[in-house]
Amino acid sequence: MQRLRIRFSRGEEIKYISHLDLIRLWQRALNRAGIPLTYSKGFNPHPQISMALALAMGVTSEAELMDITLDKFVSPHSFTAAVGQQLPRGITVSGVYNTPLTMPSLQSQVRQAEYIVGLVTEKTREDVESAINSLLDKESLPWQHQRDTGPHKYDLRALIEDLWLIDWRDGGCTIGMRLRCDSNGSGRAEQVAAALGFEQYPESIHRTRLILQV
């Protein structure tokens, strides 16, 4: 058996497909490429494919990570060559790495994610910088959002590692965010933008990096 870790990007063409559809897309591409996936045992076997952190619909990324387990050895070069021909526009493989089978699950290793968030606003540069500093100075920030099961209440400040202004221009700005994502919760860029006082939903959200526990 072999475990491969794949880094890939998710572009504009597929940013509105769901997490489950993305997994199905990968499964079909891997099958068409002849990759010998390992399947679980039992009544309803499924391929051993796991993503690091589900990406919200509408968000692009250059830092997606996926682990797959194979029945037979496939070199990273052969994998890239075979699978690259089967992937649709919007997905590009940027790295394939052999990973020890004994390593903890990919999901359990994720600790933080970084985003670049584009926002439409009439705020001045000073207003934006003041909002960022004010939020970072808070010790806590009670927050809630609506789920299918009802309102979910939590401390949004605890999920924010860092914020910084990347660019400001008339009519908009770009903010960098490093948000926590572990077993205690995952920060969402659009909620942080709302907490900063931006009334409109972000014009763009792009994930640039996943930080794993070493």
mmCIF file of C-alpha atoms in Angstrom:
data_model
loop_
_atom_site.group_PDB
_atom_site.id
_atom_site.type_symbol
_atom_site.label_atom_id
_atom_site.label_comp_id
_atom_site.label_asym_id
_atom_site.label_seq_id
_atom_site.Cartn_x
_atom_site.Cartn_y
_atom_site.Cartn_z
ATOM 1 C CA MET A 1 0.000 0.000 0.000
ATOM 2 C CA GLN A 2 1.021 3.589 -0.594
ATOM 3 C CA ARG A 3 -0.212 6.955 0.620
ATOM 4 C CA LEU A 4 0.091 9.993 -1.617
ATOM 5 C CA ARG A 5 -0.497 13.610 -0.650
ATOM 6 C CA ILE A 6 -1.683 15.822 -3.499
ATOM 7 C CA ARG A 7 -1.589 19.602 -3.533
ATOM 8 C CA PHE A 8 -3.879 21.216 -6.065
ATOM 9 C CA SER A 9 -5.553 24.485 -6.957
ATOM 10 C CA ARG A 10 -9.259 25.161 -7.378
ATOM 11 C CA GLY A 11 -9.997 27.928 -9.863
ATOM 12 C CA GLU A 12 -12.899 30.081 -10.947
ATOM 13 C CA GLU A 13 -14.310 27.391 -13.241
ATOM 14 C CA ILE A 14 -15.301 25.079 -10.376
ATOM 15 C CA LYS A 15 -15.582 27.353 -7.371
ATOM 16 C CA TYR A 16 -19.332 26.770 -7.079
ATOM 17 C CA ILE A 17 -19.296 22.980 -6.786
ATOM 18 C CA SER A 18 -19.840 21.426 -3.356
ATOM 19 C CA HIS A 19 -17.253 19.584 -1.280
ATOM 20 C CA LEU A 20 -18.926 16.227 -1.964
ATOM 21 C CA ASP A 21 -19.047 16.937 -5.695
ATOM 22 C CA LEU A 22 -15.349 17.788 -5.602
ATOM 23 C CA ILE A 23 -14.565 14.410 -4.031
ATOM 24 C CA ARG A 24 -16.700 12.664 -6.665
ATOM 25 C CA LEU A 25 -14.901 14.620 -9.388
ATOM 26 C CA TRP A 26 -11.549 13.440 -8.073
ATOM 27 C CA GLN A 27 -12.739 9.850 -7.760
ATOM 28 C CA ARG A 28 -13.874 9.777 -11.391
ATOM 29 C CA ALA A 29 -10.615 11.363 -12.581
ATOM 30 C CA LEU A 30 -8.513 8.887 -10.591
ATOM 31 C CA ASN A 31 -10.510 5.936 -11.904
ATOM 32 C CA ARG A 32 -10.210 7.103 -15.516
ATOM 33 C CA ALA A 33 -6.456 7.552 -15.031
ATOM 34 C CA GLY A 34 -6.141 3.949 -13.814
ATOM 35 C CA ILE A 35 -4.896 4.877 -10.345
ATOM 36 C CA PRO A 36 -5.177 1.746 -8.101
ATOM 37 C CA LEU A 37 -7.182 3.221 -5.231
ATOM 38 C CA THR A 38 -7.605 1.308 -1.991
ATOM 39 C CA TYR A 39 -11.237 0.781 -0.994
ATOM 40 C CA SER A 40 -12.694 0.389 2.466
ATOM 41 C CA LYS A 41 -14.141 -2.937 3.535
ATOM 42 C CA GLY A 42 -17.768 -3.626 4.275
ATOM 43 C CA PHE A 43 -21.196 -3.473 2.635
ATOM 44 C CA ASN A 44 -20.592 -0.134 0.880
ATOM 45 C CA PRO A 45 -16.874 0.140 0.043
ATOM 46 C CA HIS A 46 -15.561 3.584 -0.852
ATOM 47 C CA PRO A 47 -12.127 4.815 -1.961
ATOM 48 C CA GLN A 48 -9.776 6.077 0.720
ATOM 49 C CA ILE A 49 -9.728 9.746 -0.271
ATOM 50 C CA SER A 50 -9.568 12.513 2.317
ATOM 51 C CA MET A 51 -9.396 16.297 1.983
ATOM 52 C CA ALA A 52 -7.579 18.508 4.479
ATOM 53 C CA LEU A 53 -10.306 21.111 4.965
ATOM 54 C CA ALA A 54 -13.589 21.534 3.130
ATOM 55 C CA LEU A 55 -13.647 24.655 0.983
ATOM 56 C CA ALA A 56 -16.821 26.736 1.014
ATOM 57 C CA MET A 57 -18.643 27.198 -2.279
ATOM 58 C CA GLY A 58 -17.528 30.304 -4.137
ATOM 59 C CA VAL A 59 -13.998 30.212 -2.708
ATOM 60 C CA THR A 60 -10.954 29.618 -4.897
ATOM 61 C CA SER A 61 -7.701 28.150 -3.627
ATOM 62 C CA GLU A 62 -4.115 27.380 -4.520
ATOM 63 C CA ALA A 63 -3.469 25.314 -1.394
ATOM 64 C CA GLU A 64 -5.858 22.346 -1.371
ATOM 65 C CA LEU A 65 -4.477 19.118 0.105
ATOM 66 C CA MET A 66 -5.775 15.589 -0.391
ATOM 67 C CA ASP A 67 -4.502 12.192 0.775
ATOM 68 C CA ILE A 68 -5.249 8.983 -1.129
ATOM 69 C CA THR A 69 -4.278 5.391 -0.369
ATOM 70 C CA LEU A 70 -3.241 3.064 -3.201
ATOM 71 C CA ASP A 71 -3.058 -0.722 -3.484
ATOM 72 C CA LYS A 72 0.031 -0.532 -5.705
ATOM 73 C CA PHE A 73 2.965 1.863 -5.923
ATOM 74 C CA VAL A 74 2.641 4.803 -8.324
ATOM 75 C CA SER A 75 5.445 7.344 -8.664
ATOM 76 C CA PRO A 76 4.509 11.000 -8.127
ATOM 77 C CA HIS A 77 5.642 11.776 -11.689
ATOM 78 C CA SER A 78 3.473 9.018 -13.207
ATOM 79 C CA PHE A 79 0.531 10.094 -11.073
ATOM 80 C CA THR A 80 0.785 13.711 -12.210
ATOM 81 C CA ALA A 81 1.093 12.744 -15.872
ATOM 82 C CA ALA A 82 -1.845 10.310 -15.814
ATOM 83 C CA VAL A 83 -4.275 12.256 -13.656
ATOM 84 C CA GLY A 84 -3.533 15.653 -15.166
ATOM 85 C CA GLN A 85 -5.102 14.500 -18.444
ATOM 86 C CA GLN A 86 -8.367 13.573 -16.687
ATOM 87 C CA LEU A 87 -8.951 16.688 -14.596
ATOM 88 C CA PRO A 88 -11.313 19.441 -15.782
ATOM 89 C CA ARG A 89 -10.367 23.081 -16.204
ATOM 90 C CA GLY A 90 -10.169 24.708 -12.808
ATOM 91 C CA ILE A 91 -8.124 21.994 -11.096
ATOM 92 C CA THR A 92 -4.342 21.911 -11.418
ATOM 93 C CA VAL A 93 -2.029 19.544 -9.548
ATOM 94 C CA SER A 94 0.960 21.453 -8.153
ATOM 95 C CA GLY A 95 2.610 18.731 -6.082
ATOM 96 C CA VAL A 96 2.464 14.999 -5.302
ATOM 97 C CA TYR A 97 4.356 13.552 -2.324
ATOM 98 C CA ASN A 98 4.861 10.127 -0.809
ATOM 99 C CA THR A 99 3.491 10.192 2.748
ATOM 100 C CA PRO A 100 4.012 7.577 5.510
ATOM 101 C CA LEU A 101 0.994 5.344 6.080
ATOM 102 C CA THR A 102 1.478 5.804 9.825
ATOM 103 C CA MET A 103 1.102 9.596 9.703
ATOM 104 C CA PRO A 104 -2.061 10.951 11.420
ATOM 105 C CA SER A 105 -5.025 11.765 9.210
ATOM 106 C CA LEU A 106 -4.715 14.876 7.082
ATOM 107 C CA GLN A 107 -7.759 16.504 8.695
ATOM 108 C CA SER A 108 -6.278 16.129 12.179
ATOM 109 C CA GLN A 109 -3.057 17.911 11.142
ATOM 110 C CA VAL A 110 -4.640 21.153 9.900
ATOM 111 C CA ARG A 111 -4.204 24.052 12.306
ATOM 112 C CA GLN A 112 -4.581 27.312 10.319
ATOM 113 C CA ALA A 113 -5.586 28.576 6.886
ATOM 114 C CA GLU A 114 -4.636 31.823 5.166
ATOM 115 C CA TYR A 115 -6.921 33.779 2.843
ATOM 116 C CA ILE A 116 -6.834 36.816 0.581
ATOM 117 C CA VAL A 117 -10.219 38.531 0.706
ATOM 118 C CA GLY A 118 -11.355 41.179 -1.770
ATOM 119 C CA LEU A 119 -13.974 43.615 -0.466
ATOM 120 C CA VAL A 120 -16.089 46.371 -1.984
ATOM 121 C CA THR A 121 -16.225 49.355 0.368
ATOM 122 C CA GLU A 122 -16.235 53.131 0.618
ATOM 123 C CA LYS A 123 -14.161 52.990 3.810
ATOM 124 C CA THR A 124 -10.924 54.957 3.835
ATOM 125 C CA ARG A 125 -7.586 53.252 4.372
ATOM 126 C CA GLU A 126 -7.547 54.653 7.914
ATOM 127 C CA ASP A 127 -11.042 53.240 8.589
ATOM 128 C CA VAL A 128 -10.010 49.781 7.394
ATOM 129 C CA GLU A 129 -6.792 49.775 9.414
ATOM 130 C CA SER A 130 -8.669 50.993 12.481
ATOM 131 C CA ALA A 131 -11.271 48.218 12.117
ATOM 132 C CA ILE A 132 -8.543 45.579 11.826
ATOM 133 C CA ASN A 133 -6.642 46.862 14.870
ATOM 134 C CA SER A 134 -9.822 47.174 16.896
ATOM 135 C CA LEU A 135 -10.836 43.587 16.195
ATOM 136 C CA LEU A 136 -7.359 42.236 16.948
ATOM 137 C CA ASP A 137 -7.358 44.141 20.260
ATOM 138 C CA LYS A 138 -10.519 42.367 21.427
ATOM 139 C CA GLU A 139 -10.145 39.517 23.888
ATOM 140 C CA SER A 140 -13.382 37.912 22.713
ATOM 141 C CA LEU A 141 -16.086 38.481 20.117
ATOM 142 C CA PRO A 142 -19.390 36.657 20.705
ATOM 143 C CA TRP A 143 -20.802 35.595 17.335
ATOM 144 C CA GLN A 144 -23.470 33.401 15.852
ATOM 145 C CA HIS A 145 -24.591 32.165 12.466
ATOM 146 C CA GLN A 146 -27.637 30.218 11.411
ATOM 147 C CA ARG A 147 -27.399 26.505 10.743
ATOM 148 C CA ASP A 148 -30.094 24.089 9.624
ATOM 149 C CA THR A 149 -30.329 22.952 13.243
ATOM 150 C CA GLY A 150 -30.595 26.515 14.584
ATOM 151 C CA PRO A 151 -28.233 29.326 15.628
ATOM 152 C CA HIS A 152 -24.634 28.371 16.371
ATOM 153 C CA LYS A 153 -22.983 30.614 18.993
ATOM 154 C CA TYR A 154 -19.213 30.872 19.482
ATOM 155 C CA ASP A 155 -16.283 33.227 20.080
ATOM 156 C CA LEU A 156 -15.185 34.453 16.649
ATOM 157 C CA ARG A 157 -12.105 36.227 18.042
ATOM 158 C CA ALA A 158 -10.658 32.899 19.195
ATOM 159 C CA LEU A 159 -10.631 31.728 15.569
ATOM 160 C CA ILE A 160 -8.647 34.714 14.255
ATOM 161 C CA GLU A 161 -4.858 34.381 14.355
ATOM 162 C CA ASP A 162 -3.990 37.504 12.369
ATOM 163 C CA LEU A 163 -5.394 40.129 9.977
ATOM 164 C CA TRP A 164 -3.563 42.583 7.740
ATOM 165 C CA LEU A 165 -4.330 45.089 5.023
ATOM 166 C CA ILE A 166 -2.795 44.038 1.698
ATOM 167 C CA ASP A 167 -4.129 46.776 -0.540
ATOM 168 C CA TRP A 168 -6.520 49.713 -0.459
ATOM 169 C CA ARG A 169 -8.018 51.595 -3.397
ATOM 170 C CA ASP A 170 -11.038 53.811 -4.055
ATOM 171 C CA GLY A 171 -14.063 51.554 -3.811
ATOM 172 C CA GLY A 172 -12.387 48.509 -2.340
ATOM 173 C CA CYS A 173 -9.600 46.823 -0.416
ATOM 174 C CA THR A 174 -7.859 43.477 -0.004
ATOM 175 C CA ILE A 175 -7.322 41.938 3.424
ATOM 176 C CA GLY A 176 -5.154 38.991 4.459
ATOM 177 C CA MET A 177 -6.506 36.613 7.086
ATOM 178 C CA ARG A 178 -4.914 33.772 9.032
ATOM 179 C CA LEU A 179 -7.721 31.822 10.663
ATOM 180 C CA ARG A 180 -7.711 28.892 13.032
ATOM 181 C CA CYS A 181 -9.162 25.595 11.884
ATOM 182 C CA ASP A 182 -8.955 22.628 14.216
ATOM 183 C CA SER A 183 -11.179 20.416 16.341
ATOM 184 C CA ASN A 184 -12.329 23.475 18.318
ATOM 185 C CA GLY A 185 -13.653 25.346 15.305
ATOM 186 C CA SER A 186 -12.866 26.857 11.919
ATOM 187 C CA GLY A 187 -12.814 30.559 11.107
ATOM 188 C CA ARG A 188 -14.714 31.671 8.005
ATOM 189 C CA ALA A 189 -13.460 34.616 6.004
ATOM 190 C CA GLU A 190 -16.898 36.055 5.218
ATOM 191 C CA GLN A 191 -17.828 36.150 8.911
ATOM 192 C CA VAL A 192 -14.575 37.900 9.799
ATOM 193 C CA ALA A 193 -15.304 40.438 7.047
ATOM 194 C CA ALA A 194 -18.737 41.060 8.570
ATOM 195 C CA ALA A 195 -17.172 41.473 12.013
ATOM 196 C CA LEU A 196 -14.863 44.128 10.532
ATOM 197 C CA GLY A 197 -17.924 46.100 9.458
ATOM 198 C CA PHE A 198 -18.059 45.281 5.755
ATOM 199 C CA GLU A 199 -21.736 45.102 4.863
ATOM 200 C CA GLN A 200 -21.372 43.496 1.445
ATOM 201 C CA TYR A 201 -20.391 39.854 1.031
ATOM 202 C CA PRO A 202 -16.729 39.599 -0.075
ATOM 203 C CA GLU A 203 -16.156 40.108 -3.771
ATOM 204 C CA SER A 204 -13.602 37.301 -3.723
ATOM 205 C CA ILE A 205 -12.124 34.820 -1.244
ATOM 206 C CA HIS A 206 -8.957 32.926 -2.127
ATOM 207 C CA ARG A 207 -7.213 30.401 0.110
ATOM 208 C CA THR A 208 -3.439 30.675 -0.225
ATOM 209 C CA ARG A 209 -2.077 28.347 2.430
ATOM 210 C CA LEU A 210 -2.909 25.540 4.833
ATOM 211 C CA ILE A 211 -0.709 25.274 7.917
ATOM 212 C CA LEU A 212 -0.315 21.761 9.309
ATOM 213 C CA GLN A 213 0.936 20.564 12.666
ATOM 214 C CA VAL A 214 4.508 19.370 12.259
#
